[in-house]
Coordinates of C-alpha atoms in Angstrom, one line a residue:
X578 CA -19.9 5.4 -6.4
X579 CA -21.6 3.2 -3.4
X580 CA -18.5 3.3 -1.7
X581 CA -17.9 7.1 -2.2
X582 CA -21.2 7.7 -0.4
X583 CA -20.4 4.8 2.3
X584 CA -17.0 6.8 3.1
X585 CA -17.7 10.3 2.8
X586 CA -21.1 10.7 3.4
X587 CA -20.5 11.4 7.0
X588 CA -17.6 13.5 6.6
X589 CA -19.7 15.8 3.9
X590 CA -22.6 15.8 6.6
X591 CA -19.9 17.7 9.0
X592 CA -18.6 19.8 6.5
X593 CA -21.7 21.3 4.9
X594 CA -23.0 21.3 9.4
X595 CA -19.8 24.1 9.9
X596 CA -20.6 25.5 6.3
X597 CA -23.6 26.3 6.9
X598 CA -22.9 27.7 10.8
X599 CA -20.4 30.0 9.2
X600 CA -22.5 32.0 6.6
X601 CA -25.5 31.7 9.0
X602 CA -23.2 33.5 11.6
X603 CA -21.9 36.0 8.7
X604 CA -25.5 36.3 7.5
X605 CA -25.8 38.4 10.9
X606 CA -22.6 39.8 11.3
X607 CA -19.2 39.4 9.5
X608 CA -17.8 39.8 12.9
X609 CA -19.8 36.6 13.5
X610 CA -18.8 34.7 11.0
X611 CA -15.3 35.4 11.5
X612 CA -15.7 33.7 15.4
X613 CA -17.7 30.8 14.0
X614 CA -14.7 30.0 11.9
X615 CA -12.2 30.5 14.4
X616 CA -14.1 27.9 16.0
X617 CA -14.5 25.7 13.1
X618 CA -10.9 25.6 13.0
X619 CA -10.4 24.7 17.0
X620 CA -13.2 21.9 16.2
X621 CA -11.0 20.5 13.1
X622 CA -7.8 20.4 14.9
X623 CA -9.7 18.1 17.4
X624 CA -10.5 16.1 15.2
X625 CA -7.6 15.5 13.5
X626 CA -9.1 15.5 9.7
X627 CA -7.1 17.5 7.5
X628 CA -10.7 18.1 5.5
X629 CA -12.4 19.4 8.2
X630 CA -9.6 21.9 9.1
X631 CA -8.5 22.7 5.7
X632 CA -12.4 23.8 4.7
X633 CA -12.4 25.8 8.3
X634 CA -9.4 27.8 7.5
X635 CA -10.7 28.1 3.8
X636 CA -14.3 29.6 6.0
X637 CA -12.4 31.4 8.1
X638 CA -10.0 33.6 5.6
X639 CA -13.1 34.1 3.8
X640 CA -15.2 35.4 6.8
X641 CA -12.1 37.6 8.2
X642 CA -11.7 38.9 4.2
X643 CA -15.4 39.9 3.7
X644 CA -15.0 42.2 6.6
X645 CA -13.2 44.1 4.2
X646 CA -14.5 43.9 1.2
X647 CA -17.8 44.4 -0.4
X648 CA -18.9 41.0 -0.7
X649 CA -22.4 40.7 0.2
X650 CA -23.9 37.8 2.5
X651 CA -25.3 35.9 -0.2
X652 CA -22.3 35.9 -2.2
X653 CA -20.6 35.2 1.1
X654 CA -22.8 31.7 1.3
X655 CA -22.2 30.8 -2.7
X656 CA -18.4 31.2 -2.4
X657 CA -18.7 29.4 1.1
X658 CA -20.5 26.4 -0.7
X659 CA -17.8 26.2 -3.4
X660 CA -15.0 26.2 -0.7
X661 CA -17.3 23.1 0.3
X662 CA -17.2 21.2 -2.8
X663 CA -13.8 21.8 -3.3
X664 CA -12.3 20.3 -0.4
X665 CA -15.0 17.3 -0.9
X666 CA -13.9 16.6 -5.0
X667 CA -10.2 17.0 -3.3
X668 CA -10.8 14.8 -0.3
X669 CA -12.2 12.2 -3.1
X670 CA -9.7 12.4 -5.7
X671 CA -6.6 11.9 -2.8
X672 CA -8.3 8.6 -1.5
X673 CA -9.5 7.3 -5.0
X674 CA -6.0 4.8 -5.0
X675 CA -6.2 3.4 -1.9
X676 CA -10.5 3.2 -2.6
X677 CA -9.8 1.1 -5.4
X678 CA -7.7 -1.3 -3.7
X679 CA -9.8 -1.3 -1.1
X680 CA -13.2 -2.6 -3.1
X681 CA -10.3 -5.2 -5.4
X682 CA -9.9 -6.6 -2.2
X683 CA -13.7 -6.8 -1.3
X684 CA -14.3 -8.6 -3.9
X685 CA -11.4 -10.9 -3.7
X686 CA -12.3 -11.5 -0.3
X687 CA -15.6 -11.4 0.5
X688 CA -17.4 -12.3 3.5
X689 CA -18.6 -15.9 2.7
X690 CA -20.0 -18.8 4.6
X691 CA -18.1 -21.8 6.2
X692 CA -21.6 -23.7 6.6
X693 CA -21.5 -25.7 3.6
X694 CA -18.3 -26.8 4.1
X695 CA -19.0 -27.9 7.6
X696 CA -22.6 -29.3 7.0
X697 CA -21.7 -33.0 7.8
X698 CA -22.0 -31.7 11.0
X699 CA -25.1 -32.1 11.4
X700 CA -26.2 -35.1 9.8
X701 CA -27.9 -37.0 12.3
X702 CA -26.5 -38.7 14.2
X703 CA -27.0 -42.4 13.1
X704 CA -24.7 -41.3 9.9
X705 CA -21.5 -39.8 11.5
X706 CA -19.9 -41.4 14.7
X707 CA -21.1 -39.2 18.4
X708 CA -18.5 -36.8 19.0
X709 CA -16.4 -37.5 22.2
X710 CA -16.2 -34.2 24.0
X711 CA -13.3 -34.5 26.2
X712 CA -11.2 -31.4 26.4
X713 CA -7.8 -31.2 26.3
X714 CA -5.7 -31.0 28.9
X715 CA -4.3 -27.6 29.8
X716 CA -0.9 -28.1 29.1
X717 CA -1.7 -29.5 25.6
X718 CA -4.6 -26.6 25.2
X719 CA -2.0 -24.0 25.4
X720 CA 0.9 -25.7 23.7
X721 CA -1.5 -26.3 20.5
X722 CA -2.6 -22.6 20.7
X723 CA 0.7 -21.3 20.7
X724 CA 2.2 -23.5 18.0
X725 CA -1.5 -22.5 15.8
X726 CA 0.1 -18.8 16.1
X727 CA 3.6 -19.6 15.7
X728 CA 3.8 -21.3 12.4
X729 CA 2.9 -18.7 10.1
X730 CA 1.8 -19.0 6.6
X731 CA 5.3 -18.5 4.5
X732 CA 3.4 -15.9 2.2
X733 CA 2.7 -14.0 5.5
X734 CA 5.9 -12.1 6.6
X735 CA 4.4 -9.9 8.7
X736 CA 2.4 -12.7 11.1
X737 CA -1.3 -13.5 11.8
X738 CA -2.1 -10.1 13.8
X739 CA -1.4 -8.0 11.0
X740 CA -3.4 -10.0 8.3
X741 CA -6.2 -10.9 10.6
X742 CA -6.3 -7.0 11.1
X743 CA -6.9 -6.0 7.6
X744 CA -9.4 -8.6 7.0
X745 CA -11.3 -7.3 10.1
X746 CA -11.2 -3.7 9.1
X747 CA -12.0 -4.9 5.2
X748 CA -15.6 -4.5 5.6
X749 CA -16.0 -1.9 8.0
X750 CA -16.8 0.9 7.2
X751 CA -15.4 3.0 9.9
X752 CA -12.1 1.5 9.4
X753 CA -12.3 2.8 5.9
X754 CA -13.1 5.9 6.5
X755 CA -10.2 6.4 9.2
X756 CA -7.7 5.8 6.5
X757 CA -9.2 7.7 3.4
X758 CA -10.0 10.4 6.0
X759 CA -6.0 11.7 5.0
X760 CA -5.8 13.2 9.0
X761 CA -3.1 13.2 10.9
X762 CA -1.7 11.9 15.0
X763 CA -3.5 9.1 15.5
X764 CA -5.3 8.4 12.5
X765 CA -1.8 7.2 11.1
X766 CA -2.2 4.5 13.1
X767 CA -4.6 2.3 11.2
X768 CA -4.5 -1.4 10.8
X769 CA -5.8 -1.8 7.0
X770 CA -3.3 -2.7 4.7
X771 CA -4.4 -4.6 1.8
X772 CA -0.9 -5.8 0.6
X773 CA -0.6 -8.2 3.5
X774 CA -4.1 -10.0 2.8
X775 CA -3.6 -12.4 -0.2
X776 CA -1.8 -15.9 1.0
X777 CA 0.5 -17.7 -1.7
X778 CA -1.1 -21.3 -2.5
X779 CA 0.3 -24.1 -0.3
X780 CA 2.2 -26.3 -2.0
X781 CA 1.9 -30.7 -1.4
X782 CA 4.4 -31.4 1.4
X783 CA 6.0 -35.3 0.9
X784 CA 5.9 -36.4 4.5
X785 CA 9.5 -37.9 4.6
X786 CA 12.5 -35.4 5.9
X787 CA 16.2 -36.3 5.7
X788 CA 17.1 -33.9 8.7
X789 CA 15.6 -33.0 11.8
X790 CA 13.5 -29.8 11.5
X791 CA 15.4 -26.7 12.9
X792 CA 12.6 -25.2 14.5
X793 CA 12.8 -27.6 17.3
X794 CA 15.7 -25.8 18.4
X795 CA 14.7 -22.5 18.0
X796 CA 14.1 -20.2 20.7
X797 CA 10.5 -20.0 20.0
X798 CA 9.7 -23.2 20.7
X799 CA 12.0 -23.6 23.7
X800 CA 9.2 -24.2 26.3
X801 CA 7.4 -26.6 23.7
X802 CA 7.4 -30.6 24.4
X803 CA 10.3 -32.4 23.1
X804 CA 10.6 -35.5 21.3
X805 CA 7.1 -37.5 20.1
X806 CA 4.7 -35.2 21.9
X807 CA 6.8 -32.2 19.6
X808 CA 5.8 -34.1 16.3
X809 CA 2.2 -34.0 17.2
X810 CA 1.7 -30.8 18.8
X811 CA 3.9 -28.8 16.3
X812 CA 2.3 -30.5 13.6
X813 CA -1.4 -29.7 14.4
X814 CA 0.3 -26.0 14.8
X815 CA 1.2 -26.5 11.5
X816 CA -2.0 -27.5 9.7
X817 CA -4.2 -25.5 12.0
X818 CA -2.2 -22.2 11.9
X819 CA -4.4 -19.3 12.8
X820 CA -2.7 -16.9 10.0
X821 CA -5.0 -19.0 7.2
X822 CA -8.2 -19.1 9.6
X823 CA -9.1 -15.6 8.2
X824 CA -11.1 -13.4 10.7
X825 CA -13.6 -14.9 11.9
X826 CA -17.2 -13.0 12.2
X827 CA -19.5 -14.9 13.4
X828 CA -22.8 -17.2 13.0
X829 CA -20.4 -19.2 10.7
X830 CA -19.0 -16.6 8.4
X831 CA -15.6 -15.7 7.4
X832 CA -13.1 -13.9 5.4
X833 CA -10.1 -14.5 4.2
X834 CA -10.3 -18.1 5.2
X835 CA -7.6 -20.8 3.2
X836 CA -8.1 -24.3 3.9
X837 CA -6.0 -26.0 6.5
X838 CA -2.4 -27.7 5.6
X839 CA 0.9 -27.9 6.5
X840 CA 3.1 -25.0 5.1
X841 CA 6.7 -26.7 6.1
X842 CA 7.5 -30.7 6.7
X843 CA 6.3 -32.2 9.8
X844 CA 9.0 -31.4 12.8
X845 CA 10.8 -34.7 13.4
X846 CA 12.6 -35.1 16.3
X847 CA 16.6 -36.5 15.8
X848 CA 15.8 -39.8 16.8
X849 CA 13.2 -40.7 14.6
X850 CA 12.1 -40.6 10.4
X851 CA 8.6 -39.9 9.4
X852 CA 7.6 -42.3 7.3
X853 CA 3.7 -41.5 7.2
X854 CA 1.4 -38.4 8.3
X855 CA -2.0 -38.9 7.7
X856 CA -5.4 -37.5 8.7
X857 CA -8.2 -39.6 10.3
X858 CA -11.7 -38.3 9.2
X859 CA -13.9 -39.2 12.1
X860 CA -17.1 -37.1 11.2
X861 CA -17.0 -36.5 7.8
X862 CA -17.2 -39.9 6.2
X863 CA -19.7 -42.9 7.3
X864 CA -17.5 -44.1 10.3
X865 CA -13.4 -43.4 10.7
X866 CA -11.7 -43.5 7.3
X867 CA -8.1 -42.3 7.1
X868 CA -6.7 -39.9 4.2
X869 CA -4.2 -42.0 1.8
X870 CA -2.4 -39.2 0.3
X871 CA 1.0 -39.2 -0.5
X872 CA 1.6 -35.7 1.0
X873 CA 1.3 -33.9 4.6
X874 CA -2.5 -33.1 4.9
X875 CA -3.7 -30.1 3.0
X876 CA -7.4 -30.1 3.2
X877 CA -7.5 -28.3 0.0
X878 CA -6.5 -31.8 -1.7
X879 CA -8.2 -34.2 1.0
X880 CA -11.3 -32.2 0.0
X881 CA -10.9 -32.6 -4.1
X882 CA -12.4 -35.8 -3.8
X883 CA -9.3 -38.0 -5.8
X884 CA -7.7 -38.7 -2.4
X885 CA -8.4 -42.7 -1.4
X886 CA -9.7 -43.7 2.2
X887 CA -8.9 -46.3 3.7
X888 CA -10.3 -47.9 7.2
X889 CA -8.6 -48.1 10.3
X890 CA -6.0 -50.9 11.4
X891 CA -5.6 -52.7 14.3
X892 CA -3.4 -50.1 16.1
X893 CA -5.4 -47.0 15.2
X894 CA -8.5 -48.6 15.7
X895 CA -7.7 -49.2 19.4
X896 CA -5.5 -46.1 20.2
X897 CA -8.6 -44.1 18.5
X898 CA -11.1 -46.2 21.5
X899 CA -8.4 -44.3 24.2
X900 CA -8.4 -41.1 22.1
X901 CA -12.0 -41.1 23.1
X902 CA -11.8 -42.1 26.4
X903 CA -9.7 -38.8 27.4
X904 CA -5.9 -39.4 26.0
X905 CA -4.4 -37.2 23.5
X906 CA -1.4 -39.3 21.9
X907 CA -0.9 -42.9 21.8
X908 CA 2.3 -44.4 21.3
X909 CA 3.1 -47.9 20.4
X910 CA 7.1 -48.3 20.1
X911 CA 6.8 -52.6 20.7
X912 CA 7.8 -53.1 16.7
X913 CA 10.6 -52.7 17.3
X914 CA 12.3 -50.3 14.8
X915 CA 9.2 -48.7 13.6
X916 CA 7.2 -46.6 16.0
X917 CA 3.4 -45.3 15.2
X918 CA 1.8 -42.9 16.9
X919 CA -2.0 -41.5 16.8
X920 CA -2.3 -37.8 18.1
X921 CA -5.9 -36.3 18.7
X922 CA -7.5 -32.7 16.8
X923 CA -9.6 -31.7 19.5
X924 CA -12.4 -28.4 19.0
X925 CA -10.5 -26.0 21.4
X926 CA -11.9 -22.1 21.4
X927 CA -10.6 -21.3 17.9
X928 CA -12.2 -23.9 16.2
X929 CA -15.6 -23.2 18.0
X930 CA -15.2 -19.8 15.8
X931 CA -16.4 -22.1 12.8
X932 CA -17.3 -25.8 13.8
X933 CA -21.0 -26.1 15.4
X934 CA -19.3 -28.5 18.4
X935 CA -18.9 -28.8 21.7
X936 CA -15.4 -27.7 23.1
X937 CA -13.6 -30.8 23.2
X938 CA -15.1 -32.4 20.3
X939 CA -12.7 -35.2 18.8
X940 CA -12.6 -33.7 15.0
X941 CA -10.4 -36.1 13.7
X942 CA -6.5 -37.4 14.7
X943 CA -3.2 -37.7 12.9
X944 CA -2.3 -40.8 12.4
X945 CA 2.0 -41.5 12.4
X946 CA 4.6 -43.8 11.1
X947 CA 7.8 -43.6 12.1
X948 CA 11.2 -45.2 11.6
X949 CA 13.8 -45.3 15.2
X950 CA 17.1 -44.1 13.9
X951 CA 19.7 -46.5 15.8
X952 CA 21.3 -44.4 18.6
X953 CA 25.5 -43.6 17.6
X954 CA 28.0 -45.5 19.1
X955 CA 31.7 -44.5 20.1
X956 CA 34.3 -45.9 17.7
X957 CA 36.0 -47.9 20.3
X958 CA 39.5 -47.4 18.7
X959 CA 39.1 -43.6 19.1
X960 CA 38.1 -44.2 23.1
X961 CA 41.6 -46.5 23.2
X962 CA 43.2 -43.6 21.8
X963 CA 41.8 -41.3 24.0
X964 CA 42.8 -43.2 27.1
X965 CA 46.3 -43.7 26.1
X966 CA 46.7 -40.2 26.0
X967 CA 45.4 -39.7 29.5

C-alpha cells in the first residue's frame, strides 16, 4: 500500500481540493456550483489527467442536475464525496498491473552501492601502484565513447537510451505517477518501460575468431580507426559498453549495473588472428598482475576469484612504463609472425560516474596476442593467362 500512497496521494490531494470547491460553491448557490465545475473541468483538460477531468464532469452533471431536483446541499457534498472515491478506487484498480511490475522491478533492481566493489581504491597508497593520470587523447577519447554506446548488450534490442531511461525513472516517483496517472497528449510520452530493463547473462567469449568480425565494415563504424588501433578501441567499446553501466546516480550508487565483459568476439582485423585478450589489473592486486582466463574478459569471472594471475613479461612490462608516460597502444610486430600489442583503459567522464579517480587514471590495459596472416599472392599461372589474353 506504500506505493499507492507514494503515487496517488497527490493526485487524491487535487481531487478532494476541486471536491470540496464545488459543494462549497453549491453550498451557496447551485448556480455556483455549476460554474465551479465548469471550471473544474477547464482545469482537468489542462492537465491532461483523465481522473481529474472525469471526477469534474462527474461534479459538474451533478451540480447542473441539483438545480433541478430537490437534493439538498448536504446531500449535494455526500454524493459529491462518493463521486470522489469512485474515480480514486477506479484510478487505483486501472494502474494496479503496471504498479505491480513496477515494485517487481524495484526490487530486482534496487538502487545499490558500487563502493565495495571499488574499495581497493583507496588503499593507501604503498599497497596499490600511483595511478598515472594522463588523459587520453581526443581522438581516442571520442572514439572509445562512441564504440562504449555502439556495442549494445545483445539482450538489449532497443539500445542504451531506452534502458538507461527506465532505470532512471524506476525510482522516481514523479515518473511513476506520469504513467499510472492514465492521461492523455503528452503523458503518453513516458520513458518507463520495465520489459526493457533485465539484461540476459553474458556468456564466456573464447578469444580466438576464424573470420574477421563484420562490424568493421559496417557503416557504424566507418569513421572508427582501422586495423590494430580498431582491435583495441572496439574492444574496450566492447567490455565497457554503457548499456550494462546501469544509470548512474551518484555518490557511488547505481542501478541496474552488470559487470563489464565482452558481449561478441574481439574485432580482428583481416590481417591478423587473436590468439590472446587478456586484462592487466593494475590497482586491484599488489602490483600489475594479468588475468589468465581462457576467455575475453568478463569481470563477472575475473572477479569469482578461480581465475589465475600471472605477472607481467618482458614486453608488457616495458610497453606498460610508456602506457604511463602518455601512449595509449604499444605495438611490437619485430617477432616476426606474431604481433603483441598492450592497449591502455583510461578513467574518461563515464567511468568518473563510479571510480573515485582522477580523469585519466590508467585503470588497467588489455594485453594482446596476435598471429600475422601471410598476405595472398597471385597464382602466377593465372597472371600468364591473363596476359596472353591481352
Amino acid at each position: 500500500m506504500d506505493i499507492y500512497a507514494e503515487v496517488f496521494a497527490p493526485l487524491f490531494i487535487v481531487m478532494a481540493v476541486i471536491t470540496t470547491l464545488v459543494v462549497a460553491f453549491r453550498w451557496g448557490k447551485p448556480r455556483w456550483g455549476a460554474y465551479t465545475g465548469l471550471l473544474a473541468v477547464c482545469f482537468g483538460a489542462l492537465s491532461c489527467n483523465l481522473w481529474v477531468t472525469l471526477l469534474a464532469l462527474l461534479l459538474l452533471a451533478l451540480a447542473f442536475c441539483s438545480q433541478f431536483s430537490k437534493l439538498s446541499a448536504p446531500g449535494f457534498a455526500v454524493t459529491a464525496a462518493a463521486a470522489l472515491l469512485t474515480v480514486s478506487g477506479l484510478a487505483a484498480w486501472t494502474a494496479r498491473d503496471t504498479i505491480a511490475r513496477v515494485v517487481a522491478a524495484r526490487e530486482r533492481f534496487p538502487v545499490v552501492s558500487v563502493q565495495p566493489r571499488l574499495e581497493y581504491e583507496q588503499v593507501a597508497g604503498e599497497q596499490i601502484a600511483a595511478p598515472t593520470t594522463i588523459d587520453l587523447v581526443p581522438e581516442n577519447r571520442e572514439t572509445l565513447a562512441r564504440s562504449m554506446r555502439e556495442y549494445l548488450h545483445p539482450g538489449a534490442p532497443n539500445g542504451y537510451w531506452v534502458r538507461n531511461w527506465s532505470l532512471r525513472n524506476l525510482h522516481r516517483t514523479s515518473a511513476l505517477r506520469f504513467v499510472t496517472g492514465a492521461g492523455f497528449g503528452i503523458q503518453r510520452m513516458s520513458g518507463l518501460d520495465v520489459t526493457d530493463l533485465p539484461l540476459e547473462p553474458i556468456e564466456p567469449i573464447e578469444p580466438t575468431c576464424p573470420l574477421p568480425d563484420p562490424s568493421l565494415s559496417d557503416a557504424r563504424h566507418a569513421d572508427l580507426p582501422t586495423g590494430l588501433d580498431s582491435l583495441h578501441w572496439l574492444g574496450a567499446g566492447n567490455f565497457l559498453s554503457e548499456t550494462q553501466m546501469g544509470d548512474v546516480l551518484g555518490d557511488q550508487r547505481v542501478v541496474g549495473f552488470e559487470p563489464h565483459a565482452f558481449s561478441s568476439p574481439a574485432p580482428t582485423p583481416a590481417s591478423y588472428r587473436l590468439q590472446e585478450l587478456l586484462l592487466v589489473s593494475l590497482l586491484k592486486q599488489v602490483g600489475p598482475r594479468v588475468y589468465e582466463s581462457d576467455y575475453l574478459p568478463n569481470m563477472a569471472e575475473l572477479s569469482s576469484g578461480t581465475v589465475p594471475t600471472r605477472p607481467l613479461d618482458d614486453f608488457e612490462t616495458a610497453a606498460l612504463e610508456r602506457l604511463r608516460g602518455g601512449e595509449d597502444i604499444v605495438v611490437d610486430e619485430s617477432r616476426g609472425d606474431e604481433v603483441r600489442m598492450l592497449g591502455s583503459l583510461r578513467a574518461i567522464e563515464q567511468c568518473l560516474n563510479c571510480h573515485s579517480v582522477p580523469k585519466g587514471t590508467l585503470l588497467g590495459a588489455f594485453t594482446y596476442r596476435l598471429a600475422q596472416l601471410p598476405m595472398p599472392t597471385s597464382d602466377p599461372e593465372a597472371t600468364h593467362e591473363e596476359g596472353t589474353e591481352n
